[in-house]
Each structure stands twice: as structure tokens, then as C-alpha cells.
XYZ file of C-alpha atoms in Angstrom:
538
model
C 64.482 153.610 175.303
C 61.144 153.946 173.177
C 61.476 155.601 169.825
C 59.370 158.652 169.206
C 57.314 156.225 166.640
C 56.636 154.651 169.706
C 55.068 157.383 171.802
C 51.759 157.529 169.693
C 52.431 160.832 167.599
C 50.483 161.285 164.902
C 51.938 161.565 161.810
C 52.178 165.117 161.145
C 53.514 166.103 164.449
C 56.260 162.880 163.935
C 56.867 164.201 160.696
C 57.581 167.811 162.432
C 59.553 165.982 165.478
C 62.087 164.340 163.062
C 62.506 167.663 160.878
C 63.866 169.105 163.715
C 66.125 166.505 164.363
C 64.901 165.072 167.438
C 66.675 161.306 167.086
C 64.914 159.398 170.337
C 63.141 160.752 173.427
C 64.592 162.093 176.689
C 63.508 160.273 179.920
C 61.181 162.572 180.824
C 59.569 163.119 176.968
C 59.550 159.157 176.667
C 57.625 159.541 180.215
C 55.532 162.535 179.515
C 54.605 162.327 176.097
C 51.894 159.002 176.084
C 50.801 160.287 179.704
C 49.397 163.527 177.909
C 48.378 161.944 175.073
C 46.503 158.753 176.840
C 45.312 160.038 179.930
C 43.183 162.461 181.070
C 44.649 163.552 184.413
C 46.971 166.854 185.206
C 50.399 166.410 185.679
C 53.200 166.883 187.892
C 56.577 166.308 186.482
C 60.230 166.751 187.857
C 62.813 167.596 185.771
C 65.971 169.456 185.297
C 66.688 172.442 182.913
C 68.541 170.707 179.763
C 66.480 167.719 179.821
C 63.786 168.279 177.006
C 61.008 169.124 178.979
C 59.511 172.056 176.469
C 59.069 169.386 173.765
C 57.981 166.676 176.457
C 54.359 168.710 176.778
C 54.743 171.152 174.154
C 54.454 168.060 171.248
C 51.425 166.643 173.006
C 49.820 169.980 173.402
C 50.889 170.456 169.108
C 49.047 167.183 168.739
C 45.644 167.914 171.198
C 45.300 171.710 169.882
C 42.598 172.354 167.277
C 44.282 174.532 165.154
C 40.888 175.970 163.973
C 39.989 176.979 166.868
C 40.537 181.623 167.071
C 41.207 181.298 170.637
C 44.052 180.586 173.671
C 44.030 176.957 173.861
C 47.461 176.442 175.906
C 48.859 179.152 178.135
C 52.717 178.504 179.272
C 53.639 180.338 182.086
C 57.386 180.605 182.849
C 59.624 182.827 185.004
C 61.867 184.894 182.868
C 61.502 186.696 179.192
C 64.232 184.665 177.593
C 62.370 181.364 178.463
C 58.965 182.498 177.302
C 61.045 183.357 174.000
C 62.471 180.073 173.786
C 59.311 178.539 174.705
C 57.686 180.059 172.023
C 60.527 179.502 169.294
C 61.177 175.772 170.305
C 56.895 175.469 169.816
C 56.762 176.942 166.614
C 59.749 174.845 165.008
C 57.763 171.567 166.272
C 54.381 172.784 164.907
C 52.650 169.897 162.843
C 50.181 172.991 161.272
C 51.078 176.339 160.374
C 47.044 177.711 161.068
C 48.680 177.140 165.161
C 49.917 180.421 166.157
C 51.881 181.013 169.258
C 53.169 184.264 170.952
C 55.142 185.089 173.301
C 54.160 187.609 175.987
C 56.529 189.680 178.471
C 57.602 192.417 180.204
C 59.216 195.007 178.458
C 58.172 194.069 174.806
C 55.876 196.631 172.911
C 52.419 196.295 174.504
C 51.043 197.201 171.195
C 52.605 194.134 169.451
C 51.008 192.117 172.185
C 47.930 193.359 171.824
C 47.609 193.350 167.944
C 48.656 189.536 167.963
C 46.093 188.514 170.567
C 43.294 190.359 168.630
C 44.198 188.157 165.429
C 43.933 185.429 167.640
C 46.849 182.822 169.171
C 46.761 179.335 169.732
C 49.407 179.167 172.574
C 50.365 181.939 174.457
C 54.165 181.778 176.521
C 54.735 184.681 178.799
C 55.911 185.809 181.891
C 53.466 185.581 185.451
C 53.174 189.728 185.265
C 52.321 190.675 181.929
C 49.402 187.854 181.559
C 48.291 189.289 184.562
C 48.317 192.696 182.939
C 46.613 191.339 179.756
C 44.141 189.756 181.900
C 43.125 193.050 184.217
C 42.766 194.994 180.453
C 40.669 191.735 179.624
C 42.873 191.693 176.131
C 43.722 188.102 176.939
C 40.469 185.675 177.472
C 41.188 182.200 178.909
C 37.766 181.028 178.966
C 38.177 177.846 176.905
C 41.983 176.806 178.072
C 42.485 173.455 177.450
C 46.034 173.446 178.793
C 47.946 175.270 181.908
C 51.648 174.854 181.965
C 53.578 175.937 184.679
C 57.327 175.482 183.909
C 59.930 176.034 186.387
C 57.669 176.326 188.842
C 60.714 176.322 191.773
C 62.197 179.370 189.924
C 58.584 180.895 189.970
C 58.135 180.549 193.346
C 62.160 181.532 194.267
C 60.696 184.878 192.205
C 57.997 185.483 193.679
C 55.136 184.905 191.358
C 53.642 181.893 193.091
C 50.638 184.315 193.983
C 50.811 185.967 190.678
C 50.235 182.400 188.975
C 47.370 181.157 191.455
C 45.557 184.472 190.155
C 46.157 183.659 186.394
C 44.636 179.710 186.878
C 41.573 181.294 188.949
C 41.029 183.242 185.291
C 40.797 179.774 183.695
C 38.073 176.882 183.660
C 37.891 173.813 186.060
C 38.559 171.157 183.276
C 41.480 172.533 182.044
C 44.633 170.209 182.248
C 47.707 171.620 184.496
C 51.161 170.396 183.621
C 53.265 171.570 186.098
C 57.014 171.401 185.814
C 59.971 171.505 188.432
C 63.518 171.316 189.042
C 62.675 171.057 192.695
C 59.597 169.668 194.844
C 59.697 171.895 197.969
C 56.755 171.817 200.084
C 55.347 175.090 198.646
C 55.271 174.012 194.795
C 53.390 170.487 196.512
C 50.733 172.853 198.221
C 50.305 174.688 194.796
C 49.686 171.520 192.854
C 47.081 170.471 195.681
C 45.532 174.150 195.379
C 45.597 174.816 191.736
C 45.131 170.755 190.305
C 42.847 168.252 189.605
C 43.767 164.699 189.937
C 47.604 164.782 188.801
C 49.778 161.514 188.113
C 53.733 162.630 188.752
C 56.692 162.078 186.562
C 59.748 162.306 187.661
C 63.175 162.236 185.409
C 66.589 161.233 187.381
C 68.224 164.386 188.577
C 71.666 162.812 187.674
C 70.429 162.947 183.965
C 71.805 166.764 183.578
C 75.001 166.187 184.835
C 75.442 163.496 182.291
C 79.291 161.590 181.962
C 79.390 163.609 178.572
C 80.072 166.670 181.682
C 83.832 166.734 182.591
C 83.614 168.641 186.286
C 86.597 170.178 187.876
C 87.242 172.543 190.695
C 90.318 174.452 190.811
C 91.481 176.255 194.072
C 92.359 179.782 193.992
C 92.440 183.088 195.806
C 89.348 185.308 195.462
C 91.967 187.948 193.829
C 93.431 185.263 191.179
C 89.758 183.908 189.576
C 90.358 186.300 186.803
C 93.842 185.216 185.988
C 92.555 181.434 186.222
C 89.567 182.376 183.734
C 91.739 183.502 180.838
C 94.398 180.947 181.380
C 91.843 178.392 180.476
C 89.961 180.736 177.844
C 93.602 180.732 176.414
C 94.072 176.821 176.655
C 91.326 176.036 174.496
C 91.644 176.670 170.573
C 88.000 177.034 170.325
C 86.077 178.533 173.580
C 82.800 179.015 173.694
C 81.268 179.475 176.948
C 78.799 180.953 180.031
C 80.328 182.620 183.052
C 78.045 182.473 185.995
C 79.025 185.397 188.727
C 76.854 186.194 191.585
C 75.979 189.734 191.226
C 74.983 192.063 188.057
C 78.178 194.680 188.945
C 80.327 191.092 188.632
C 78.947 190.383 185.369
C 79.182 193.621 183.837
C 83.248 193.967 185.686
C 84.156 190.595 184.683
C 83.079 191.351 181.096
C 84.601 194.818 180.674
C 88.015 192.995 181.810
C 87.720 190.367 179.557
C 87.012 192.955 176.531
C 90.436 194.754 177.638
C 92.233 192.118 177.653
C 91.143 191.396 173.568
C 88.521 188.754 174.080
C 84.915 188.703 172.647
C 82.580 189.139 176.117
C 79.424 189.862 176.628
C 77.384 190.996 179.983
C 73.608 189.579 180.510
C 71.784 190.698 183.530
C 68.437 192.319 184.615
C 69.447 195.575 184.327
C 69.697 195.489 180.643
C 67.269 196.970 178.669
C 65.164 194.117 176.590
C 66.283 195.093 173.281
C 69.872 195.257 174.744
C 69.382 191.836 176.038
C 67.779 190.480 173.121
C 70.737 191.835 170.993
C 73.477 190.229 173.545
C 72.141 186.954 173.212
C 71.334 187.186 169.084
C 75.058 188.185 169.090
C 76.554 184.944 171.658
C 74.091 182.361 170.264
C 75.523 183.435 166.207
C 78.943 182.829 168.207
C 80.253 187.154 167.662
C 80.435 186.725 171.015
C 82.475 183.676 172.469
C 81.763 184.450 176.030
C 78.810 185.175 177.827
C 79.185 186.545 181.111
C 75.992 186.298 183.403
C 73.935 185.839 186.545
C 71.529 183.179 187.394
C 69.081 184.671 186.788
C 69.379 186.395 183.589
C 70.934 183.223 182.186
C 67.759 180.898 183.479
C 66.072 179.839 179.925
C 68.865 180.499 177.791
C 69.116 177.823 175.120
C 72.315 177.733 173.465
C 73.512 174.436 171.278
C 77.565 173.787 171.611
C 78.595 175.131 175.023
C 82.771 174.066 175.455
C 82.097 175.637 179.151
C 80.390 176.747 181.595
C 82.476 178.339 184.253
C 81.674 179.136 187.731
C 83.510 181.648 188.643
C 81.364 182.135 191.679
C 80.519 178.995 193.754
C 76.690 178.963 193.178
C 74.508 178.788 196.800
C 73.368 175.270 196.670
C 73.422 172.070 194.798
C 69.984 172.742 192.429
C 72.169 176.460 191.144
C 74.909 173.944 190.216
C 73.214 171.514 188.564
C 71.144 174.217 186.405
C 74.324 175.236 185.615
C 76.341 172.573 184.410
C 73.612 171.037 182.531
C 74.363 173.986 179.921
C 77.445 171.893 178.800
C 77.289 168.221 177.551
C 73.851 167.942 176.401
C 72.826 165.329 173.416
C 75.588 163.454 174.083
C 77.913 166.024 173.075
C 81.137 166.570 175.726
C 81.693 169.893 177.830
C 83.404 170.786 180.468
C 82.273 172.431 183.876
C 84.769 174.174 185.507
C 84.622 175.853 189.367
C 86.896 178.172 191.042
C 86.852 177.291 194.422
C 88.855 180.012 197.462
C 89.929 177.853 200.470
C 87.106 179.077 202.542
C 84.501 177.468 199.981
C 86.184 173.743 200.012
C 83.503 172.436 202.349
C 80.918 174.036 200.615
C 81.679 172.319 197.257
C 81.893 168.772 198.852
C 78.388 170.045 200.175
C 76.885 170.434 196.463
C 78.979 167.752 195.035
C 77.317 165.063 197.811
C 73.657 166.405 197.730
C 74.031 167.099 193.737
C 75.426 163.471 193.531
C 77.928 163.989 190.997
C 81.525 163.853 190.679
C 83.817 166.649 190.494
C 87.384 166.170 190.229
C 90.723 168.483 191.396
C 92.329 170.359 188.785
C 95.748 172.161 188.199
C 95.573 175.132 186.421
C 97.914 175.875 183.426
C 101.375 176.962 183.745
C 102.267 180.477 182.188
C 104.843 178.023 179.853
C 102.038 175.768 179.130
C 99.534 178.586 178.012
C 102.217 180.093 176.056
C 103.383 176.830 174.023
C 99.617 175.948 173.339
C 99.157 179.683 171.502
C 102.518 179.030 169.998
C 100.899 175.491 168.649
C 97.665 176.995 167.175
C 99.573 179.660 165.623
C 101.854 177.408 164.074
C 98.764 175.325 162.853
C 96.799 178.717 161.579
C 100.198 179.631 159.445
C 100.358 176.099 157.681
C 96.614 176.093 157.103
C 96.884 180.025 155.594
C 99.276 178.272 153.048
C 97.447 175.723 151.595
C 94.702 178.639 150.694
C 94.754 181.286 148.086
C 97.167 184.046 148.624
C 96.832 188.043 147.176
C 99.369 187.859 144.660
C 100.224 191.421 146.430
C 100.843 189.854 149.668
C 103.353 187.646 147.515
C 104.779 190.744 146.037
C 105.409 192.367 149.774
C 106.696 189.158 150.591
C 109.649 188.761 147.720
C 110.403 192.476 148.114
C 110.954 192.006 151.893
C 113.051 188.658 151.021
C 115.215 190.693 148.967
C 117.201 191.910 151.904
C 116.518 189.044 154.631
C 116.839 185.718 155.047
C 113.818 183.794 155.150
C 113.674 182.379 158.791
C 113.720 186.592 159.871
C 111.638 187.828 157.811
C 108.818 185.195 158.775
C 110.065 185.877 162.689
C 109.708 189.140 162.270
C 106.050 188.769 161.035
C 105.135 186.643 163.788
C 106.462 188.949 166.376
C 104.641 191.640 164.492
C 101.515 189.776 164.458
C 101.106 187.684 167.843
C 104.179 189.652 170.074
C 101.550 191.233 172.778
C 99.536 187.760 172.625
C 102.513 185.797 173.376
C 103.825 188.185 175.940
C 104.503 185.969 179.407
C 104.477 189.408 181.239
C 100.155 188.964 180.081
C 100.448 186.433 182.590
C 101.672 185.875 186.406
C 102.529 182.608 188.452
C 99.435 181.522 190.360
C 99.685 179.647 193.896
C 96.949 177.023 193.956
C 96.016 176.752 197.326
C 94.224 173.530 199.761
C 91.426 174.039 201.884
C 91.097 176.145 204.819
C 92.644 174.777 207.657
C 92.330 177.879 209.851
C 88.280 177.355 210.520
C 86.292 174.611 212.232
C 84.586 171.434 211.283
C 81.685 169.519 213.028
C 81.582 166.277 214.189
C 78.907 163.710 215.240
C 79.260 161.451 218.375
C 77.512 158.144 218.383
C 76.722 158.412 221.659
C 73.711 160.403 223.475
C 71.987 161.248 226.591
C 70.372 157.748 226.713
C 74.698 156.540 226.633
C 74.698 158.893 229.480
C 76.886 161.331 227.861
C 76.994 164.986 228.930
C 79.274 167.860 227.693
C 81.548 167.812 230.836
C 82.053 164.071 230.102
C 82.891 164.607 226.301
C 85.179 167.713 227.239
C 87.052 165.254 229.588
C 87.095 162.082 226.656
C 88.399 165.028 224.072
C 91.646 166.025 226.340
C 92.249 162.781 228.144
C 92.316 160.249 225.628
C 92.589 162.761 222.027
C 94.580 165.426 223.950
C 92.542 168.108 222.657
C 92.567 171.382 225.185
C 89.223 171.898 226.546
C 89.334 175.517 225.643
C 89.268 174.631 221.878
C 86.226 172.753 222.358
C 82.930 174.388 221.313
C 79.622 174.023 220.301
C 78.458 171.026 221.858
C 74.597 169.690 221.787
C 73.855 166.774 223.201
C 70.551 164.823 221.779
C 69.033 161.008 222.748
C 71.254 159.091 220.773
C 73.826 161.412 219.166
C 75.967 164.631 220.074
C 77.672 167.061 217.763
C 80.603 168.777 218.902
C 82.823 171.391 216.365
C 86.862 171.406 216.850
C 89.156 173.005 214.987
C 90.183 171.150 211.647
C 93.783 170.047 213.238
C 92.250 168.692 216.739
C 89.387 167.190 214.468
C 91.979 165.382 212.594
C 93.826 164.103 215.599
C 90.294 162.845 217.422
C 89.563 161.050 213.951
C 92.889 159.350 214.161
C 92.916 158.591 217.326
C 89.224 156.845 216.986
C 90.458 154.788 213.934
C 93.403 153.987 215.718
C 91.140 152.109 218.477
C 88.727 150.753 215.958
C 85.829 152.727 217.036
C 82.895 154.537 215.165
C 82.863 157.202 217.957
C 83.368 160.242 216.035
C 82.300 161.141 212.201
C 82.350 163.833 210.472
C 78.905 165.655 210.026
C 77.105 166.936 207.285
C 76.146 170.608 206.721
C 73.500 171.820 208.699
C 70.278 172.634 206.295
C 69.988 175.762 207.193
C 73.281 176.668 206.048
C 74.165 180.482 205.564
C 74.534 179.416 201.629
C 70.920 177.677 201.442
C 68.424 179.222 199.627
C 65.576 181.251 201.911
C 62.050 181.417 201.411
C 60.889 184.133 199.222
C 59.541 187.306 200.884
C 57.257 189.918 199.993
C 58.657 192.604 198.127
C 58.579 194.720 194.821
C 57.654 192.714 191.825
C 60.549 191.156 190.222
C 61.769 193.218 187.214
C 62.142 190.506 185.190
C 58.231 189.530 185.146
């Protein structure tokens, strides 16, 4: 791995690289980086959330920008506030020159802030697809003499509808411009936009399995729907120093989930679109200065948040497909530092995880979740080390005075009982807690398999029916769904009979039957965008 000495930075923007603590390039910055620098064509890069990809164009663009020059010379388009904030703050920690100004500009900040900046003039401007727009129809934001287009997250963009929204904004800009166009994701539609919207392009592309790094530990647990809140503060409760995201599907989760959490005595925090920006703003200046050790939030409002020393990140909803899991795990682990990704899995989502865990190509191992004893004893432990560390510190020679008066008429080993029960009693109440029955998958559905035989094999459903009973004893009437192609069939059974026909083929040493992979168009697969009210989070 090349140095960033080696990437040809110029001093001052090295000198600003290593400030900030930067120690050696990410794969995609060590790729990124020189190709900016050295070569004159647009690029298309792949690359997860997590991986450095702000600082892998935004220190070449530091380097290129004239910082002179009183107008936009690099626009940064992203699809959420809190990214265009980060974009922005990351930028102006890297700068090599303070004369290069950059501003963030979104929906729901102070149009008269916006406007006041621009006028004085900004180097770089980060913002959201629908307020550039807006800038642009007032004509308070000129992009006449762009020298750089960055479209980042452009999956997330186009999952949000903005995809037209951003082809409007580049027609406002000049043919030599440079694109950079960054993605999670290569779907066909983000491919036809780079063809549209580029000029010659070279494309990057950073291994997927670099954001679930080994640093990551992954583990599912299996529970009931109605126990995932029990199972999320037995493990708050196991670890002396949480400090995590909780990713639930919808914004009336997020906002339940937190309100329980705050009941039950722990610091949580909601973050969703509903939320005022000042409101959001002030939930995420609160979680990121750690007055909040839990963050409770959807997708969506989490996409862009950048905060340093995750423990966790939690799913307490399975996420819809592998790219929603990877985003989210990659919160945890990053710069070599360890987390831990945990999943709550119901019996009716098994299949569904080994679904994102194959196509995500990670590894995500079967947990057991505390014991009531276990939690208990490991609260007893930290309050026994918080105690003996209270000692060796300064003590109120009036707490010293309570303490000898209350000695007077009890023994020692009482008194200090009697202070602990005082002080932790509720928190080390089992009755907080109930016994939890972790459960398997779902044997009550179906599964799919494939047949390695086809029409061409002369195969036909009666015939398959007939192999099913005669030689698996499977009763025709549980038989279902069968489609017969040239060389293959697929046929779905219940998970018992499926088990006994898999058996009964190893048992003859044949490849007959195999289990099949989900079908792409899964239920739980994420659907084209469609036409509809502008997001609100543009």
C-alpha cells in the first residue's frame, strides 16, 4: 500500500493530510487520488460508505482549486443534509489554503445564510440535488466556470429520486468540466447516467468486502418480533461502555424504540426525516459529543452520518437487501479499530439473512443472547470496579463525616450493603429482566429447490410429481410450484419433505436436487424509484 507521499500531493495539501491524521491511503484514495491528479478524464468510482471516498476526490480537488479564483470551482452533490454537512466539514479540515471557502447548501437551512455566503463568493459548494436547483432557478448560484462535478452516492440519489434533479444541475454546467461520480452500487440506471452526463471516464472500483472489514465481529441472534427490545438492552447492559446506532425500518420505530429506551434510564436519541433541521442538527451534536450513547435511526436519516468510535451498530430490523447491510455495518470497525454488528433475526427472516450474508459475502456468525444471571453479574462486576476506582480518588471530607456517623451504629459490611442497595437496587433488579426463548428457523414455510434435469432430460411435472412420492415419499399434494425450463426445473416443498428429498439424493450419490437461491425479485429487493413528491430530505 502506497504512502500518501507517494500519491503526488503537493506539499501543502500533504502537510494538511497528515494534520488530520490520515496515516496511509484507503484502496480507493490510493486508487483515486493520482487518477485525478494525472489524468485528465472523468471518473467513475465504486465504493462503499466508510471507505474514505470524501478525501479520495476531495484532496485532489484541494490541490487543482485556485484558491484565488471568487467563484464555484467544485460543486458536490450528495443525497441527504447530514452528508453535504460532513462533506463540507471533512473539506475544510483537509484545506491546504484558508483563501478556499466551502459551503454547504440544503434544505431547510436559512436561505438567507445561503445566499449571503454565495455572494462573498465559495470555492466548493456541497448541497443537496433540490436546493442547488433552487439556487440555480433564482440564478444566486452561477456554475459557469465548474471545474469539478461530484456526484456522491449516486445509488442513494437515484433510490431518492433526484437522478432527474441532478441531470438538470450538470446541464447548468460547462462541457469540460470533470465528473467524479461515486457509488455504492452500479445498477444499470447510474451506468446510463454516467454515459448521459460524462465525458470519457476511466472506473475505479474498491473491493466491496473492504467495509465489512475482520476488525467487524457479525452476529445474528434469533428472537421473536415481541422480544427484540428485551434482546437490545440485554446487550446495551453487557457492555461497560456502549456506544452505538440502532437501525429500525420506519420513523414511528425510531422514535418508539427511543422513548422505551429513555424509560428504561438509558441515554437515546431518535433521528429521522421528520425532525426539524435544527432538531436534527442538535441530536447528532449531542450523540457525536457522546450525551447521547445511543442513536436510534432509519436508513435514511442515518445515510452520511460520520461518527468516530462506534462499539455497535445494531439491526434491530433486518435491512431489505445486502447493499442496506453493508452500509450499515461499515459504521463499526473502521481504521482498524474493532466493533461489533449485531442482527436480530425472527424465524421467518432466517432465509433472508443467509440471502444478504451470501450476496454481501461476509460472515455472520450465531449468537446466544445473555442470561438474566449473566447480565446481572456483569453490572455487579462494573459496579464493584466503579467503587474501588471512587476510592483511590479524592473524597468530600463530608461524605467521610456521613460515613463515620453512619458506622457508629453498623457494622461495616451493612452499612456499605445498604448503600449499594440504595444506589444500584432498581438497576440490579432481575424482575427488569425476563427469560428469553431463542428460537431456530422457520420450519413451518417452504423452500425451493433446483432439479438438474430439464425438458431437453425429458422431464415434465407429472414425471417429477411421480420421482417425489415414489422414490422420496413425498405426497403429491404437498408438491407445488413447479417450472420446468431446458436444462433445469425448480420445484418448492415444504422444509421437512425438502429435507427428506435432499437426504434421500445424497444417500444415492446424486446431484439431482439443490437448494436454490432467492429469486431477484424477491418481495425484500429494492424497487425502482417512482415518480412522486420530492423527497423531504432534498
Amino acid at each position: 500500500m502506497p504512502t500518501f507521499a507517494d500519491l503526488g500531493l503537493c506539499d501543502a495539501v500533504l502537510t494538511a493530510v497528515l494534520r488530520k491524521g490520515f496515516e496511509e491511503p484507503t484502496p480507493i484514495q490510493a486508487q483515486t487520488i493520482p487518477t485525478i491528479l494525472n489524468d485528465t478524464r472523468d471518473v467513475l468510482a465504486q465504493a462503499q460508505t466508510g471507505t474514505g471516498k470524501t478525501a479520495a476526490y476531495g484532496i485532489p480537488i484541494l490541490q487543482l482549486l485556485d484558491p484565488a479564483a471568487p467563484h464555484v470551482q467544485a460543486l458536490i452533490l450528495t443525497p441527504t443534509r447530514e452528508l453535504a454537512i460532513q462533506v463540507a466539514e471533512e473539506l475544510s479540515s483537509l484545506r491546504p489554503d484558508p483563501r478556499i471557502t466551502i459551503a454547504p447548501i440544503y434544505g431547510g437551512q436559512s436561505m438567507g445564510l445561503q445566499l449571503r455566503a454565495l455572494r462573498r463568493g465559495v470555492s466548493i459548494v456541497a448541497g443537496t440535488p433540490g436546493r442547488i436547483l433552487d439556487h440555480l432557478r433564482r440564478e444566486s448560484l452561477d456554475l459557469a466556470q465548474l471545474a469539478f462535478a461530484v456526484l456522491d452516492e449516486a445509488d442513494e440519489m437515484m433510490s431518492m429520486g433526484f437522478l432527474d434533479d441532478v441531470e438538470e444541475i450538470l446541464s447548468h454546467t460547462p462541457a469540460a468540466k470533470r465528473t467524479l461520480l461515486f457509488s455504492a452500487t452500479m445498477p444499470r440506471e447510474i451506468l446510463a447516467v454516467a454515459r448521459r452526463t460524462m465525458n470519457e471516464f476511466v472506473t475505479l472500483r474498491a473491493e466491496s468486502t473492504s467495509l465489512t472489514a475482520s476488525a467487524t465481529d457479525q452476529i445474528a441472534f434469533e428472537v421473536a418480533a415481541a422480544d427484540k427490545f428485551e434482546a437490545l438492552c440485554r446487550i446495551i447492559d453487557m457492555e461497560e461502555d456502549f456506544y452505538g446506532l440502532v437501525f429500525c425500518r420506519t420513523k414511528v420505530d425510531a422514535d418508539a424504540i427511543a422513548s422505551r429506551l429513555e424509560e428504561r434510564g438509558y441515554d437515546a436519541r431518535a433521528l429521522h426525516g421528520d425532525l426539524g433541521q435544527a432538531q436534527r442538527e442538535k441530536i447528532l451534536d449531542a450523540f457525536k459529543k457522546r450525551h447521547a450513547r445511543i442513536l436510534v435511526a432509519t436508513d435514511v436519516a442515518a445515510r452520511g452520518i460520520d461518527v468516530q468510535d462506534l462499539t455497535h451498530v445494531i439491526n434491530f430490523d433486518l435491512p431489505g437487501d445486502p447493499e442496506a447491510y453493508v452500509h450499515r455495518v461499515g459504521r463499526t470497525g473502521r481504521a482498524g479499530k474493532s466493533g461489533i454488528a449485531i442482527t436480530f433475526v425472527t424465524p421467518s427472516e432466517y432465509r433472508r439473512l443467509q440471502w444478504i450474508q451470501k450476496l454481501a459475502r461476509t460472515s455472520i456468525r450465531k449468537g446466544k443472547l445473555p442470561k438474566v444471571a449473566e447480565v446481572l453479574e456483569a453490572k455487579r462486576s462494573r459496579i464493584e470496579s466503579e467503587v474501588r476506582s471512587a476510592m483511590d480518588q479524592d473524597i468530600d471530607p463530608q461524605m467521610r463525616h456521613m460515613a463515620a456517623r453512619i458506622l457508629a451504629h453498623s457494622d461495616p459490611e451493612t452499612a456499605l450493603a445498604a448503600v449499594l442497595q440504595h444506589a444500584f437496587g432498581t438497576e440490579l433488579d432481575p424482575g427488569r429482566y425476563r427469560e428469553l426463548q431463542e428460537l431456530g428457523p422457520d420450519r413451518t414455510g417452504k423452500t425451493r429447490l433446483v432439479v438438474s434435469q430439464g425438458r431437453r432430460d425429458g422431464l415434465t411435472p407429472r414425471r417429477l410429481v411421480a420421482y417425489l412420492s415414489d422414490a422420496c415419499g413425498v405426497e403429491p399434494r404437498r408438491v407445488g410450484d413447479i417450472e420446468i425450463l431446458d436444462t433445469c426445473a425448480f420445484v418448492s416443498l415444504p422444509f421437512a419433505d425438502a429435507e427428506k428429498v435432499l437426504a434421500h439424493r445424497s444417500q444415492e450419490g446424486q446431484v439431482l436436487f439443490r437448494k436454490a437461491r432467492p429469486r431477484p425479485r424477491a418481495p425484500f429487493a429494492k424497487s425502482s424509484p417512482r415518480p412522486g413528491p420530492r423527497h423531504p430530505n432534498r
